[in-house]
PDB file of C-alpha atoms and ligand atoms in Angstrom:
ATOM      1  CA  MET A   1     -16.009 -12.940 -22.814  1.00 84.00           C
ATOM      2  CA  ARG A   2     -14.738  -9.920 -20.948  1.00 96.00           C
ATOM      3  CA  ARG A   3     -16.287  -6.681 -22.210  1.00 97.00           C
ATOM      4  CA  PRO A   4     -13.521  -4.147 -22.940  1.00 98.00           C
ATOM      5  CA  VAL A   5     -13.313  -1.026 -20.790  1.00 98.00           C
ATOM      6  CA  ILE A   6     -11.858   2.239 -22.088  1.00 98.00           C
ATOM      7  CA  ALA A   7     -11.486   4.741 -19.244  1.00 98.00           C
ATOM      8  CA  GLY A   8     -10.181   8.296 -19.447  1.00 98.00           C
ATOM      9  CA  ASN A   9      -8.273   9.609 -16.450  1.00 98.00           C
ATOM     10  CA  TRP A  10      -8.390  13.368 -16.885  1.00 98.00           C
ATOM     11  CA  LYS A  11      -6.130  13.922 -13.855  1.00 98.00           C
ATOM     12  CA  MET A  12      -6.055  17.618 -12.779  1.00 98.00           C
ATOM     13  CA  ASN A  13      -7.303  18.936 -16.123  1.00 98.00           C
ATOM     14  CA  LYS A  14     -10.565  20.466 -17.425  1.00 98.00           C
ATOM     15  CA  THR A  15     -12.690  22.931 -15.474  1.00 98.00           C
ATOM     16  CA  VAL A  16     -16.411  22.197 -15.107  1.00 98.00           C
ATOM     17  CA  SER A  17     -17.389  24.045 -18.302  1.00 98.00           C
ATOM     18  CA  GLU A  18     -14.538  22.423 -20.250  1.00 98.00           C
ATOM     19  CA  ALA A  19     -15.450  18.994 -18.899  1.00 98.00           C
ATOM     20  CA  VAL A  20     -19.115  19.354 -19.879  1.00 98.00           C
ATOM     21  CA  LYS A  21     -18.072  20.519 -23.363  1.00 98.00           C
ATOM     22  CA  LEU A  22     -15.755  17.535 -23.785  1.00 98.00           C
ATOM     23  CA  VAL A  23     -18.478  15.039 -22.856  1.00 98.00           C
ATOM     24  CA  GLU A  24     -20.968  16.768 -25.170  1.00 98.00           C
ATOM     25  CA  GLU A  25     -18.433  16.437 -27.991  1.00 98.00           C
ATOM     26  CA  LEU A  26     -17.717  12.847 -27.107  1.00 98.00           C
ATOM     27  CA  LYS A  27     -21.309  11.589 -26.957  1.00 98.00           C
ATOM     28  CA  PRO A  28     -22.077  11.474 -30.713  1.00 97.00           C
ATOM     29  CA  LEU A  29     -18.566  10.284 -31.555  1.00 97.00           C
ATOM     30  CA  ILE A  30     -18.782   7.125 -29.458  1.00 97.00           C
ATOM     31  CA  GLU A  31     -22.425   6.235 -29.944  1.00 93.00           C
ATOM     32  CA  GLY A  32     -22.808   2.516 -30.542  1.00 91.00           C
ATOM     33  CA  ALA A  33     -19.289   1.645 -29.316  1.00 96.00           C
ATOM     34  CA  SER A  34     -19.015  -1.881 -27.961  1.00 96.00           C
ATOM     35  CA  ALA A  35     -16.600  -0.967 -25.159  1.00 97.00           C
ATOM     36  CA  GLU A  36     -17.681   0.206 -21.711  1.00 98.00           C
ATOM     37  CA  VAL A  37     -16.664   3.885 -21.657  1.00 98.00           C
ATOM     38  CA  VAL A  38     -15.744   5.789 -18.502  1.00 98.00           C
ATOM     39  CA  VAL A  39     -14.517   9.329 -17.904  1.00 98.00           C
ATOM     40  CA  CYS A  40     -12.852  10.326 -14.634  1.00 99.00           C
ATOM     41  CA  PRO A  41     -12.749  14.120 -14.142  1.00 98.00           C
ATOM     42  CA  THR A  42     -11.802  16.077 -11.003  1.00 98.00           C
ATOM     43  CA  PHE A  43     -14.191  15.906  -8.047  1.00 98.00           C
ATOM     44  CA  VAL A  44     -15.788  19.292  -8.770  1.00 98.00           C
ATOM     45  CA  CYS A  45     -16.879  18.137 -12.254  1.00 98.00           C
ATOM     46  CA  LEU A  46     -18.478  14.849 -11.193  1.00 98.00           C
ATOM     47  CA  ASN A  47     -21.981  16.111 -10.484  1.00 98.00           C
ATOM     48  CA  ASP A  48     -22.267  17.972 -13.803  1.00 98.00           C
ATOM     49  CA  LEU A  49     -20.802  15.085 -15.779  1.00 98.00           C
ATOM     50  CA  VAL A  50     -23.197  12.547 -14.281  1.00 98.00           C
ATOM     51  CA  LYS A  51     -26.023  14.781 -15.547  1.00 98.00           C
ATOM     52  CA  THR A  52     -24.412  15.489 -18.932  1.00 98.00           C
ATOM     53  CA  SER A  53     -23.729  11.814 -19.593  1.00 98.00           C
ATOM     54  CA  LYS A  54     -27.242  10.649 -18.635  1.00 96.00           C
ATOM     55  CA  ASN A  55     -28.879   8.625 -21.429  1.00 93.00           C
ATOM     56  CA  SER A  56     -25.513   8.071 -23.085  1.00 97.00           C
ATOM     57  CA  ASN A  57     -23.054   5.168 -23.000  1.00 97.00           C
ATOM     58  CA  ILE A  58     -20.567   7.130 -20.859  1.00 98.00           C
ATOM     59  CA  GLY A  59     -20.055   6.195 -17.200  1.00 98.00           C
ATOM     60  CA  VAL A  60     -18.472   8.578 -14.713  1.00 98.00           C
ATOM     61  CA  GLY A  61     -15.713   7.820 -12.229  1.00 98.00           C
ATOM     62  CA  ALA A  62     -13.774   9.656  -9.520  1.00 99.00           C
ATOM     63  CA  GLN A  63      -9.978   9.654  -9.408  1.00 98.00           C
ATOM     64  CA  ASN A  64      -9.707   8.870  -5.701  1.00 98.00           C
ATOM     65  CA  MET A  65     -11.729   8.658  -2.470  1.00 98.00           C
ATOM     66  CA  TYR A  66     -11.236   8.112   1.253  1.00 98.00           C
ATOM     67  CA  TYR A  67     -12.327   4.848   2.868  1.00 98.00           C
ATOM     68  CA  LYS A  68     -14.366   6.238   5.776  1.00 98.00           C
ATOM     69  CA  ASP A  69     -18.035   7.070   5.200  1.00 98.00           C
ATOM     70  CA  SER A  70     -18.085  10.492   6.928  1.00 98.00           C
ATOM     71  CA  GLY A  71     -16.551  12.410   9.805  1.00 98.00           C
ATOM     72  CA  ALA A  72     -13.676  14.724  10.675  1.00 98.00           C
ATOM     73  CA  TYR A  73     -11.463  14.110   7.631  1.00 98.00           C
ATOM     74  CA  THR A  74     -10.922  17.593   6.229  1.00 98.00           C
ATOM     75  CA  GLY A  75     -10.544  17.678   2.485  1.00 98.00           C
ATOM     76  CA  GLU A  76     -11.594  14.098   1.821  1.00 98.00           C
ATOM     77  CA  ILE A  77     -14.509  12.629  -0.188  1.00 98.00           C
ATOM     78  CA  SER A  78     -16.116   9.322   0.765  1.00 98.00           C
ATOM     79  CA  PRO A  79     -17.854   6.622  -1.280  1.00 98.00           C
ATOM     80  CA  VAL A  80     -21.166   7.727   0.211  1.00 98.00           C
ATOM     81  CA  PHE A  81     -20.842  11.128  -1.460  1.00 98.00           C
ATOM     82  CA  LEU A  82     -19.829   9.618  -4.792  1.00 98.00           C
ATOM     83  CA  LYS A  83     -22.765   7.192  -4.807  1.00 98.00           C
ATOM     84  CA  ASP A  84     -25.153   9.946  -3.771  1.00 98.00           C
ATOM     85  CA  ILE A  85     -24.552  11.872  -7.020  1.00 98.00           C
ATOM     86  CA  GLY A  86     -24.534   8.806  -9.278  1.00 98.00           C
ATOM     87  CA  VAL A  87     -20.805   8.165  -9.725  1.00 98.00           C
ATOM     88  CA  GLU A  88     -20.187   4.525 -10.703  1.00 98.00           C
ATOM     89  CA  TYR A  89     -16.409   4.057 -10.802  1.00 98.00           C
ATOM     90  CA  VAL A  90     -13.385   5.157  -8.802  1.00 98.00           C
ATOM     91  CA  ILE A  91      -9.700   4.997  -9.721  1.00 99.00           C
ATOM     92  CA  LEU A  92      -7.690   3.811  -6.708  1.00 98.00           C
ATOM     93  CA  GLY A  93      -3.954   3.601  -6.071  1.00 98.00           C
ATOM     94  CA  HIS A  94      -2.877   5.536  -9.151  1.00 98.00           C
ATOM     95  CA  SER A  95       0.923   5.847  -9.237  1.00 97.00           C
ATOM     96  CA  GLU A  96       0.652   9.632  -8.949  1.00 97.00           C
ATOM     97  CA  ARG A  97      -1.183   9.174  -5.664  1.00 98.00           C
ATOM     98  CA  ARG A  98       1.399   6.667  -4.500  1.00 97.00           C
ATOM     99  CA  GLN A  99       4.251   8.991  -5.515  1.00 96.00           C
ATOM    100  CA  TYR A 100       3.018  12.465  -4.511  1.00 97.00           C
ATOM    101  CA  PHE A 101       0.554  11.646  -1.737  1.00 97.00           C
ATOM    102  CA  LYS A 102       2.368   8.678  -0.236  1.00 97.00           C
ATOM    103  CA  GLU A 103      -0.499   6.210  -0.532  1.00 98.00           C
ATOM    104  CA  ASP A 104       0.592   2.669   0.218  1.00 98.00           C
ATOM    105  CA  ASP A 105      -0.900  -0.752  -0.479  1.00 98.00           C
ATOM    106  CA  SER A 106      -2.513  -1.037   2.944  1.00 98.00           C
ATOM    107  CA  GLU A 107      -4.358   2.284   2.579  1.00 98.00           C
ATOM    108  CA  ILE A 108      -5.336   1.457  -1.004  1.00 98.00           C
ATOM    109  CA  ASN A 109      -6.638  -1.898   0.211  1.00 98.00           C
ATOM    110  CA  LYS A 110      -9.000  -0.130   2.631  1.00 98.00           C
ATOM    111  CA  LYS A 111     -10.229   2.021  -0.242  1.00 98.00           C
ATOM    112  CA  VAL A 112     -10.855  -1.013  -2.482  1.00 98.00           C
ATOM    113  CA  VAL A 113     -12.854  -2.679   0.305  1.00 97.00           C
ATOM    114  CA  ALA A 114     -14.875   0.505   0.907  1.00 97.00           C
ATOM    115  CA  ALA A 115     -15.553   0.980  -2.806  1.00 97.00           C
ATOM    116  CA  LEU A 116     -16.822  -2.596  -3.202  1.00 97.00           C
ATOM    117  CA  ASP A 117     -18.937  -2.318  -0.044  1.00 96.00           C
ATOM    118  CA  HIS A 118     -20.605   0.771  -1.501  1.00 97.00           C
ATOM    119  CA  LYS A 119     -21.081  -0.827  -4.929  1.00 97.00           C
ATOM    120  CA  LEU A 120     -18.632   1.472  -6.666  1.00 98.00           C
ATOM    121  CA  LYS A 121     -16.457  -0.123  -9.334  1.00 98.00           C
ATOM    122  CA  PRO A 122     -12.833   0.303  -8.288  1.00 98.00           C
ATOM    123  CA  ILE A 123     -10.210   0.665 -11.029  1.00 98.00           C
ATOM    124  CA  LEU A 124      -7.187  -0.463  -9.026  1.00 98.00           C
ATOM    125  CA  CYS A 125      -3.852   0.707 -10.481  1.00 98.00           C
ATOM    126  CA  VAL A 126      -0.608  -1.214 -10.120  1.00 98.00           C
ATOM    127  CA  GLY A 127       2.728  -0.919 -11.898  1.00 98.00           C
ATOM    128  CA  GLU A 128       6.481  -0.768 -11.453  1.00 97.00           C
ATOM    129  CA  THR A 129       8.869   2.189 -11.793  1.00 95.00           C
ATOM    130  CA  LEU A 130      11.667   2.289 -14.361  1.00 92.00           C
ATOM    131  CA  LYS A 131      14.241   1.624 -11.643  1.00 93.00           C
ATOM    132  CA  GLN A 132      12.322  -1.450 -10.500  1.00 95.00           C
ATOM    133  CA  ARG A 133      11.941  -2.724 -14.077  1.00 93.00           C
ATOM    134  CA  GLU A 134      15.640  -2.267 -14.793  1.00 91.00           C
ATOM    135  CA  ALA A 135      16.495  -4.107 -11.587  1.00 95.00           C
ATOM    136  CA  GLY A 136      14.385  -7.051 -12.793  1.00 95.00           C
ATOM    137  CA  GLU A 137      11.819  -6.492 -10.050  1.00 97.00           C
ATOM    138  CA  ALA A 138       8.721  -5.704 -12.147  1.00 96.00           C
ATOM    139  CA  PHE A 139       6.908  -8.969 -11.443  1.00 97.00           C
ATOM    140  CA  ASP A 140       7.720  -8.952  -7.707  1.00 98.00           C
ATOM    141  CA  VAL A 141       6.573  -5.355  -7.344  1.00 98.00           C
ATOM    142  CA  VAL A 142       3.314  -5.927  -9.206  1.00 98.00           C
ATOM    143  CA  SER A 143       2.658  -9.142  -7.295  1.00 98.00           C
ATOM    144  CA  ALA A 144       3.167  -7.392  -3.935  1.00 98.00           C
ATOM    145  CA  GLN A 145       0.853  -4.550  -5.004  1.00 98.00           C
ATOM    146  CA  VAL A 146      -1.894  -6.917  -6.172  1.00 98.00           C
ATOM    147  CA  LYS A 147      -1.713  -9.012  -2.997  1.00 97.00           C
ATOM    148  CA  GLY A 148      -1.427  -5.962  -0.720  1.00 97.00           C
ATOM    149  CA  CYS A 149      -4.292  -4.052  -2.318  1.00 98.00           C
ATOM    150  CA  LEU A 150      -6.652  -7.032  -2.611  1.00 97.00           C
ATOM    151  CA  LYS A 151      -6.507  -8.352   0.958  1.00 94.00           C
ATOM    152  CA  ASP A 152      -9.585  -9.282   2.999  1.00 87.00           C
ATOM    153  CA  LEU A 153     -11.989  -9.408   0.079  1.00 90.00           C
ATOM    154  CA  GLU A 154     -13.291 -12.896   0.853  1.00 81.00           C
ATOM    155  CA  SER A 155     -16.936 -12.129   1.419  1.00 78.00           C
ATOM    156  CA  ARG A 156     -17.105  -9.372  -1.184  1.00 86.00           C
ATOM    157  CA  ASN A 157     -18.586  -9.418  -4.651  1.00 83.00           C
ATOM    158  CA  LEU A 158     -15.620  -8.986  -6.952  1.00 90.00           C
ATOM    159  CA  ASP A 159     -17.662  -8.667 -10.146  1.00 93.00           C
ATOM    160  CA  ASP A 160     -17.169  -4.907  -9.940  1.00 95.00           C
ATOM    161  CA  LEU A 161     -13.377  -5.035  -9.664  1.00 97.00           C
ATOM    162  CA  ILE A 162     -11.298  -3.647 -12.547  1.00 98.00           C
ATOM    163  CA  ILE A 163      -7.493  -3.615 -12.470  1.00 98.00           C
ATOM    164  CA  ALA A 164      -5.186  -1.364 -14.500  1.00 98.00           C
ATOM    165  CA  TYR A 165      -1.550  -2.233 -15.102  1.00 98.00           C
ATOM    166  CA  GLU A 166       0.232   1.065 -15.549  1.00 97.00           C
ATOM    167  CA  PRO A 167       4.024   0.834 -15.648  1.00 97.00           C
ATOM    168  CA  VAL A 168       5.108   4.152 -14.139  1.00 95.00           C
ATOM    169  CA  TRP A 169       7.800   4.678 -16.788  1.00 92.00           C
ATOM    170  CA  ALA A 170       5.151   4.626 -19.536  1.00 92.00           C
ATOM    171  CA  ILE A 171       2.868   7.254 -17.996  1.00 90.00           C
ATOM    172  CA  GLY A 172       2.935  10.590 -19.810  1.00 86.00           C
ATOM    173  CA  THR A 173       6.321   9.771 -21.338  1.00 87.00           C
ATOM    174  CA  GLY A 174       5.240   8.703 -24.812  1.00 84.00           C
ATOM    175  CA  LYS A 175       6.888   5.335 -24.092  1.00 82.00           C
ATOM    176  CA  THR A 176       4.345   2.529 -24.316  1.00 80.00           C
ATOM    177  CA  ALA A 177       5.191  -0.894 -22.982  1.00 84.00           C
ATOM    178  CA  THR A 178       5.350  -3.243 -25.949  1.00 93.00           C
ATOM    179  CA  SER A 179       2.049  -5.018 -26.329  1.00 95.00           C
ATOM    180  CA  ARG A 180       3.858  -8.295 -25.591  1.00 95.00           C
ATOM    181  CA  ASP A 181       5.368  -6.959 -22.349  1.00 95.00           C
ATOM    182  CA  ALA A 182       2.042  -5.504 -21.243  1.00 96.00           C
ATOM    183  CA  ASN A 183       0.278  -8.759 -22.087  1.00 97.00           C
ATOM    184  CA  GLU A 184       2.833 -10.762 -20.129  1.00 97.00           C
ATOM    185  CA  VAL A 185       2.456  -8.696 -16.953  1.00 98.00           C
ATOM    186  CA  ILE A 186      -1.331  -8.645 -17.256  1.00 98.00           C
ATOM    187  CA  GLY A 187      -1.358 -12.429 -17.679  1.00 98.00           C
ATOM    188  CA  PHE A 188       0.811 -12.607 -14.570  1.00 98.00           C
ATOM    189  CA  ILE A 189      -1.673 -10.417 -12.657  1.00 98.00           C
ATOM    190  CA  ARG A 190      -4.466 -12.784 -13.721  1.00 98.00           C
ATOM    191  CA  LYS A 191      -2.471 -15.683 -12.264  1.00 97.00           C
ATOM    192  CA  GLN A 192      -2.228 -13.792  -8.966  1.00 96.00           C
ATOM    193  CA  LEU A 193      -6.007 -13.392  -9.078  1.00 96.00           C
ATOM    194  CA  VAL A 194      -6.446 -17.146  -9.492  1.00 95.00           C
ATOM    195  CA  GLU A 195      -4.576 -17.607  -6.208  1.00 93.00           C
ATOM    196  CA  LEU A 196      -6.512 -14.843  -4.482  1.00 92.00           C
ATOM    197  CA  CYS A 197     -10.046 -15.430  -5.666  1.00 91.00           C
ATOM    198  CA  GLY A 198     -10.168 -18.528  -7.827  1.00 92.00           C
ATOM    199  CA  ASN A 199     -10.203 -19.336 -11.496  1.00 94.00           C
ATOM    200  CA  ASP A 200     -13.719 -18.169 -12.362  1.00 93.00           C
ATOM    201  CA  MET A 201     -13.250 -14.732 -10.870  1.00 93.00           C
ATOM    202  CA  ALA A 202      -9.792 -14.319 -12.422  1.00 95.00           C
ATOM    203  CA  GLU A 203     -11.223 -15.170 -15.842  1.00 96.00           C
ATOM    204  CA  LYS A 204     -14.000 -12.607 -15.404  1.00 96.00           C
ATOM    205  CA  THR A 205     -11.952  -9.681 -14.098  1.00 97.00           C
ATOM    206  CA  ARG A 206     -11.108  -6.966 -16.610  1.00 98.00           C
ATOM    207  CA  ILE A 207      -7.440  -5.960 -16.536  1.00 98.00           C
ATOM    208  CA  LEU A 208      -6.553  -2.815 -18.477  1.00 98.00           C
ATOM    209  CA  TYR A 209      -3.267  -1.415 -19.717  1.00 97.00           C
ATOM    210  CA  GLY A 210      -2.337   2.239 -19.114  1.00 97.00           C
ATOM    211  CA  GLY A 211       0.619   4.361 -20.182  1.00 96.00           C
ATOM    212  CA  SER A 212       0.789   6.536 -23.334  1.00 95.00           C
ATOM    213  CA  VAL A 213      -2.190   4.829 -24.977  1.00 96.00           C
ATOM    214  CA  LYS A 214      -3.254   6.593 -28.193  1.00 97.00           C
ATOM    215  CA  SER A 215      -5.588   5.912 -31.103  1.00 97.00           C
ATOM    216  CA  SER A 216      -2.491   4.821 -33.049  1.00 97.00           C
ATOM    217  CA  ASN A 217      -1.428   2.038 -30.645  1.00 96.00           C
ATOM    218  CA  ILE A 218      -4.730   0.844 -29.115  1.00 97.00           C
ATOM    219  CA  LYS A 219      -5.452  -1.747 -31.812  1.00 97.00           C
ATOM    220  CA  GLU A 220      -2.214  -3.582 -31.243  1.00 97.00           C
ATOM    221  CA  LEU A 221      -2.723  -3.581 -27.478  1.00 97.00           C
ATOM    222  CA  MET A 222      -6.312  -4.797 -27.780  1.00 97.00           C
ATOM    223  CA  ASN A 223      -5.238  -7.633 -30.042  1.00 97.00           C
ATOM    224  CA  MET A 224      -3.427  -9.215 -27.108  1.00 97.00           C
ATOM    225  CA  SER A 225      -5.211 -12.054 -25.321  1.00 97.00           C
ATOM    226  CA  GLU A 226      -4.965 -10.708 -21.757  1.00 98.00           C
ATOM    227  CA  ILE A 227      -5.515  -6.972 -22.295  1.00 98.00           C
ATOM    228  CA  ASP A 228      -9.141  -6.027 -21.667  1.00 98.00           C
ATOM    229  CA  GLY A 229      -9.013  -2.296 -22.276  1.00 98.00           C
ATOM    230  CA  ALA A 230      -7.124   0.867 -21.454  1.00 98.00           C
ATOM    231  CA  LEU A 231      -6.793   3.560 -18.822  1.00 98.00           C
ATOM    232  CA  VAL A 232      -5.956   6.638 -20.862  1.00 98.00           C
ATOM    233  CA  GLY A 233      -4.425   9.876 -19.581  1.00 98.00           C
ATOM    234  CA  GLY A 234      -3.370  12.619 -22.008  1.00 97.00           C
ATOM    235  CA  ALA A 235      -5.159  11.202 -25.054  1.00 98.00           C
ATOM    236  CA  SER A 236      -8.501  11.198 -23.212  1.00 98.00           C
ATOM    237  CA  LEU A 237      -8.525  15.015 -23.069  1.00 98.00           C
ATOM    238  CA  ASP A 238      -9.403  15.341 -26.749  1.00 98.00           C
ATOM    239  CA  ALA A 239     -12.806  14.063 -27.916  1.00 98.00           C
ATOM    240  CA  LYS A 240     -11.686  12.968 -31.372  1.00 98.00           C
ATOM    241  CA  GLU A 241      -8.554  11.187 -30.145  1.00 98.00           C
ATOM    242  CA  PHE A 242     -10.375   9.486 -27.262  1.00 98.00           C
ATOM    243  CA  SER A 243     -13.206   8.371 -29.534  1.00 98.00           C
ATOM    244  CA  GLY A 244     -10.593   6.803 -31.810  1.00 98.00           C
ATOM    245  CA  ILE A 245      -9.403   4.767 -28.827  1.00 98.00           C
ATOM    246  CA  VAL A 246     -12.939   3.827 -27.758  1.00 98.00           C
ATOM    247  CA  LYS A 247     -13.718   2.644 -31.286  1.00 97.00           C
ATOM    248  CA  PHE A 248     -10.526   0.608 -31.582  1.00 95.00           C
ATOM    249  CA  ASN A 249     -12.376  -2.227 -33.290  1.00 88.00           C
ATOM    250  CA  LEU A 250     -14.204  -0.174 -35.943  1.00 81.00           C
TER     251      LEU A 250
HETATM  252  P1  13P B   1      -0.922   8.821 -20.163  1.00 70.76           P
HETATM  253  O1  13P B   1      -1.922   8.128 -21.057  1.00 70.76           O
HETATM  254  O2  13P B   1      -0.940  10.310 -20.300  1.00 70.76           O
HETATM  255  O3  13P B   1       0.451   8.224 -20.312  1.00 70.76           O
HETATM  256  O4  13P B   1      -1.383   8.547 -18.646  1.00 70.76           O
HETATM  257  C1  13P B   1      -1.674   7.255 -18.252  1.00 70.76           C
HETATM  258  C2  13P B   1      -2.312   7.284 -16.920  1.00 70.76           C
HETATM  259  O5  13P B   1      -1.697   7.608 -15.922  1.00 70.76           O
HETATM  260  C3  13P B   1      -3.743   6.949 -16.837  1.00 70.76           C
HETATM  261  O6  13P B   1      -4.140   6.775 -15.527  1.00 70.76           O
END
């Protein structure tokens, strides 16, 4: 059985005081939830949120990191710094980073390797654009991303790996992929994992869906056989709405 993961990607929203307030509001609302719950605020909020979420069922993740440990890389944050303050997860390869900051699969691959080496749980994002979907290329694009981002992992412990399928056209648009479409692509990703790391690992790896997930559509998504949780953007910025997603099975 794969334990569901519900992760909130707050993107560039919530100042430190707002972030602390949101987690304080969230804590009682999601007490006893069966899903693994993660919130991913901006870098400057991480330290405070690790403290605020202590003794709760909320884990904290970063939204990005660089793959080197330290050195002359102005403006970057490494896995060493994230681990040092108690961060457990890191979102890697989000489509907004691919689009606005020109990250490619080979760079994302280095980040995945570095995250695993430092015992951070990477939430690797993959997904096609609308143009690619309309051209019938969705499966090829996702396959190339999975293979490109998960190279050279042979000797690594992949238990920590989480993947999120986020079709770019469904992010922040209010358009959700149908649960059947999402399930089909996620099943396809699992098949790629079988080739890359074997059946056992593929069966264990949690693969989430992301793109306009709300408390009103989470149940249907979670009823699908391959979908193991959600990476939530906009709807994770409100405690009540996010708790409704976390408690999808109650
Ligand atoms: P929305 O839930 O706002 O569509 O964002 C999805 C996303 O990008 C999560 O990483």
